[in-house]
Amino acid sequence: MSATDGKVLVWDLPVRVGHWLMAGGFAIAWLTGESEEWRLVHVLAGSTVVGVALFRLAWGFLGSRHARFADFLRGPGAALSYLRSLPGPKPQHHVGHNPAGGLAIAALLGLALLGGASGWLNYQDIGGEWLEELHEGAVNAMLVVVLIHLGGVFIGSLAHRENLVRSMFTGMKSADTTDRIASARPVAAAVMLGWVAAAAWLLSR
């Protein structure tokens, strides 16, 4: 993949497809959460979120350069330092996820699995009211993180003068050629889609 207009391939297909599958699955699950009529759709959407989260955990170790946790997971100090730099003339720039975004991703994955596990147990009539409250709490917390993430994407796009939403569609960002990844990993993306479909089918039974 060669650079075009200073842009290089940064996000592989599993990261991009997984991102939008999780976003769509969460939105549908949220909208159908209180409807008995749409219960199966709710379960399928939630199962999709869980399937993506499980794959993303593995991809955080096996994926391409900027998909790996080692590339973007930092402590709260690094995240605070990044946030403090945003109003300044030279905000910290990261080719992959910034430290604050990395913490948001970790929180989203954890809450997705907690919400999915508690939701599935409720679906199987296992547990009681406390488990239902746990599910609602995890989902509400995930919504808060999603809103914070959206705010961060908006502010980051302005601070760095780049369209971060578009990059999650195209995979391309402004960076040195040394930062590019060698392949979009289409085979891995196909495997992920198969895995997510299987997980949604099994968990909704």
GROMACS .gro file of C-alpha atoms in nm:
model
  205
    1MET     CA    1   0.000   0.000   0.000
    2SER     CA    2   0.156   0.325  -0.109
    3ALA     CA    3   0.088   0.663   0.046
    4THR     CA    4  -0.166   0.891  -0.120
    5ASP     CA    5  -0.167   1.265  -0.039
    6GLY     CA    6   0.037   1.196   0.273
    7LYS     CA    7  -0.204   0.929   0.395
    8VAL     CA    8  -0.110   0.570   0.473
    9LEU     CA    9  -0.302   0.260   0.577
   10VAL     CA   10  -0.325   0.252   0.957
   11TRP     CA   11  -0.643   0.062   1.045
   12ASP     CA   12  -0.688  -0.294   0.922
   13LEU     CA   13  -1.026  -0.435   0.820
   14PRO     CA   14  -1.092  -0.631   1.141
   15VAL     CA   15  -1.053  -0.310   1.342
   16ARG     CA   16  -1.277  -0.108   1.109
   17VAL     CA   17  -1.547  -0.369   1.052
   18GLY     CA   18  -1.545  -0.465   1.419
   19HIS     CA   19  -1.579  -0.101   1.522
   20TRP     CA   20  -1.891  -0.045   1.313
   21LEU     CA   21  -2.043  -0.382   1.400
   22MET     CA   22  -2.007  -0.304   1.769
   23ALA     CA   23  -2.145   0.046   1.724
   24GLY     CA   24  -2.445  -0.076   1.526
   25GLY     CA   25  -2.506  -0.373   1.754
   26PHE     CA   26  -2.497  -0.156   2.065
   27ALA     CA   27  -2.733   0.102   1.913
   28ILE     CA   28  -2.987  -0.165   1.813
   29ALA     CA   29  -2.960  -0.343   2.149
   30TRP     CA   30  -3.013  -0.013   2.330
   31LEU     CA   31  -3.318   0.079   2.124
   32THR     CA   32  -3.482  -0.264   2.168
   33GLY     CA   33  -3.389  -0.321   2.532
   34GLU     CA   34  -3.733  -0.243   2.676
   35SER     CA   35  -3.940  -0.419   2.408
   36GLU     CA   36  -4.061  -0.773   2.457
   37GLU     CA   37  -4.171  -0.782   2.092
   38TRP     CA   38  -3.816  -0.711   1.977
   39ARG     CA   39  -3.649  -0.934   2.233
   40LEU     CA   40  -3.485  -1.166   1.980
   41VAL     CA   41  -3.348  -0.868   1.786
   42HIS     CA   42  -3.214  -0.730   2.114
   43VAL     CA   43  -3.042  -1.059   2.195
   44LEU     CA   44  -2.895  -1.090   1.845
   45ALA     CA   45  -2.762  -0.734   1.858
   46GLY     CA   46  -2.616  -0.786   2.205
   47SER     CA   47  -2.461  -1.115   2.097
   48THR     CA   48  -2.300  -0.936   1.803
   49VAL     CA   49  -2.142  -0.689   2.044
   50VAL     CA   50  -2.010  -0.974   2.258
   51GLY     CA   51  -1.875  -1.160   1.955
   52VAL     CA   52  -1.688  -0.852   1.835
   53ALA     CA   53  -1.551  -0.783   2.184
   54LEU     CA   54  -1.416  -1.138   2.217
   55PHE     CA   55  -1.252  -1.121   1.876
   56ARG     CA   56  -1.108  -0.778   1.954
   57LEU     CA   57  -0.946  -0.914   2.268
   58ALA     CA   58  -0.760  -1.171   2.061
   59TRP     CA   59  -0.686  -0.918   1.787
   60GLY     CA   60  -0.530  -0.692   2.048
   61PHE     CA   61  -0.246  -0.945   2.064
   62LEU     CA   62  -0.251  -1.096   1.715
   63GLY     CA   63  -0.354  -0.801   1.500
   64SER     CA   64  -0.158  -0.554   1.292
   65ARG     CA   65   0.064  -0.290   1.447
   66HIS     CA   66  -0.187  -0.025   1.553
   67ALA     CA   67  -0.453  -0.279   1.652
   68ARG     CA   68  -0.237  -0.426   1.928
   69PHE     CA   69  -0.292  -0.325   2.288
   70ALA     CA   70   0.082  -0.272   2.326
   71ASP     CA   71   0.056   0.013   2.075
   72PHE     CA   72  -0.204   0.220   2.259
   73LEU     CA   73  -0.281   0.100   2.612
   74ARG     CA   74  -0.121   0.340   2.858
   75GLY     CA   75  -0.192   0.445   3.214
   76PRO     CA   76  -0.414   0.730   3.338
   77GLY     CA   77  -0.111   0.961   3.354
   78ALA     CA   78  -0.048   0.931   2.981
   79ALA     CA   79  -0.417   0.986   2.908
   80LEU     CA   80  -0.426   1.298   3.126
   81SER     CA   81  -0.110   1.432   2.961
   82TYR     CA   82  -0.268   1.384   2.618
   83LEU     CA   83  -0.592   1.557   2.721
   84ARG     CA   84  -0.402   1.851   2.869
   85SER     CA   85  -0.214   1.897   2.543
   86LEU     CA   86  -0.527   1.932   2.328
   87PRO     CA   87  -0.597   2.303   2.390
   88GLY     CA   88  -0.234   2.392   2.322
   89PRO     CA   89  -0.068   2.487   1.994
   90LYS     CA   90   0.096   2.146   1.956
   91PRO     CA   91  -0.136   1.871   2.086
   92GLN     CA   92   0.019   1.529   2.119
   93HIS     CA   93  -0.039   1.328   1.803
   94HIS     CA   94  -0.066   0.950   1.786
   95VAL     CA   95  -0.090   0.757   1.462
   96GLY     CA   96  -0.303   0.490   1.623
   97HIS     CA   97  -0.532   0.532   1.922
   98ASN     CA   98  -0.430   0.803   2.166
   99PRO     CA   99  -0.387   0.710   2.537
  100ALA     CA  100  -0.732   0.845   2.634
  101GLY     CA  101  -0.894   0.657   2.347
  102GLY     CA  102  -0.708   0.344   2.452
  103LEU     CA  103  -0.860   0.359   2.799
  104ALA     CA  104  -1.204   0.408   2.644
  105ILE     CA  105  -1.155   0.100   2.427
  106ALA     CA  106  -1.053  -0.108   2.729
  107ALA     CA  107  -1.361   0.013   2.919
  108LEU     CA  108  -1.591  -0.057   2.625
  109LEU     CA  109  -1.461  -0.412   2.582
  110GLY     CA  110  -1.494  -0.488   2.953
  111LEU     CA  111  -1.843  -0.342   2.979
  112ALA     CA  112  -1.953  -0.516   2.658
  113LEU     CA  113  -1.852  -0.853   2.801
  114LEU     CA  114  -2.005  -0.780   3.142
  115GLY     CA  115  -2.328  -0.653   2.988
  116GLY     CA  116  -2.339  -0.943   2.742
  117ALA     CA  117  -2.277  -1.211   3.004
  118SER     CA  118  -2.535  -1.074   3.246
  119GLY     CA  119  -2.783  -1.023   2.961
  120TRP     CA  120  -2.740  -1.379   2.836
  121LEU     CA  121  -2.795  -1.519   3.187
  122ASN     CA  122  -3.113  -1.313   3.214
  123TYR     CA  123  -3.222  -1.443   2.873
  124GLN     CA  124  -3.174  -1.797   3.003
  125ASP     CA  125  -3.374  -1.713   3.319
  126ILE     CA  126  -3.063  -1.766   3.530
  127GLY     CA  127  -3.012  -1.534   3.825
  128GLY     CA  128  -3.253  -1.284   3.966
  129GLU     CA  129  -3.325  -0.916   3.994
  130TRP     CA  130  -2.967  -0.835   4.095
  131LEU     CA  131  -2.841  -0.978   3.767
  132GLU     CA  132  -3.089  -0.772   3.570
  133GLU     CA  133  -2.972  -0.461   3.755
  134LEU     CA  134  -2.611  -0.555   3.681
  135HIS     CA  135  -2.697  -0.582   3.313
  136GLU     CA  136  -2.868  -0.244   3.308
  137GLY     CA  137  -2.582  -0.086   3.501
  138ALA     CA  138  -2.320  -0.222   3.263
  139VAL     CA  139  -2.517  -0.108   2.959
  140ASN     CA  140  -2.575   0.240   3.104
  141ALA     CA  141  -2.207   0.270   3.188
  142MET     CA  142  -2.121   0.161   2.834
  143LEU     CA  143  -2.350   0.431   2.695
  144VAL     CA  144  -2.166   0.693   2.902
  145VAL     CA  145  -1.830   0.572   2.770
  146VAL     CA  146  -1.967   0.576   2.414
  147LEU     CA  147  -2.080   0.938   2.454
  148ILE     CA  148  -1.742   1.035   2.600
  149HIS     CA  149  -1.574   0.853   2.311
  150LEU     CA  150  -1.783   1.044   2.057
  151GLY     CA  151  -1.691   1.371   2.224
  152GLY     CA  152  -1.326   1.271   2.216
  153VAL     CA  153  -1.344   1.188   1.845
  154PHE     CA  154  -1.499   1.528   1.773
  155ILE     CA  155  -1.243   1.720   1.979
  156GLY     CA  156  -0.954   1.511   1.844
  157SER     CA  157  -1.065   1.571   1.486
  158LEU     CA  158  -1.063   1.946   1.546
  159ALA     CA  159  -0.735   1.950   1.738
  160HIS     CA  160  -0.547   1.742   1.483
  161ARG     CA  161  -0.731   1.874   1.177
  162GLU     CA  162  -0.815   1.525   1.053
  163ASN     CA  163  -1.141   1.341   1.006
  164LEU     CA  164  -1.113   1.053   1.252
  165VAL     CA  165  -1.455   0.915   1.157
  166ARG     CA  166  -1.358   0.893   0.792
  167SER     CA  167  -1.032   0.718   0.881
  168MET     CA  168  -1.233   0.445   1.052
  169PHE     CA  169  -1.407   0.385   0.719
  170THR     CA  170  -1.106   0.411   0.488
  171GLY     CA  171  -0.831   0.296   0.722
  172MET     CA  172  -0.614   0.585   0.602
  173LYS     CA  173  -0.455   0.856   0.817
  174SER     CA  174  -0.193   1.125   0.770
  175ALA     CA  175   0.135   0.967   0.884
  176ASP     CA  176   0.485   0.877   0.776
  177THR     CA  177   0.520   0.580   0.546
  178THR     CA  178   0.707   0.403   0.827
  179ASP     CA  179   0.381   0.402   1.027
  180ARG     CA  180   0.174   0.222   0.766
  181ILE     CA  181   0.065  -0.138   0.800
  182ALA     CA  182   0.146  -0.387   0.527
  183SER     CA  183  -0.203  -0.526   0.472
  184ALA     CA  184  -0.568  -0.461   0.554
  185ARG     CA  185  -0.591  -0.828   0.662
  186PRO     CA  186  -0.907  -0.918   0.465
  187VAL     CA  187  -0.887  -1.289   0.553
  188ALA     CA  188  -0.885  -1.205   0.923
  189ALA     CA  189  -1.187  -0.979   0.868
  190ALA     CA  190  -1.372  -1.267   0.702
  191VAL     CA  191  -1.284  -1.492   0.995
  192MET     CA  192  -1.413  -1.228   1.234
  193LEU     CA  193  -1.744  -1.203   1.049
  194GLY     CA  194  -1.785  -1.580   1.063
  195TRP     CA  195  -1.699  -1.582   1.433
  196VAL     CA  196  -1.942  -1.301   1.514
  197ALA     CA  197  -2.222  -1.468   1.316
  198ALA     CA  198  -2.161  -1.797   1.498
  199ALA     CA  199  -2.152  -1.625   1.836
  200ALA     CA  200  -2.477  -1.439   1.767
  201TRP     CA  201  -2.649  -1.762   1.661
  202LEU     CA  202  -2.527  -1.964   1.958
  203LEU     CA  203  -2.597  -1.698   2.221
  204SER     CA  204  -2.946  -1.626   2.092
  205ARG     CA  205  -3.065  -1.986   2.112
   0.00000   0.00000   0.00000
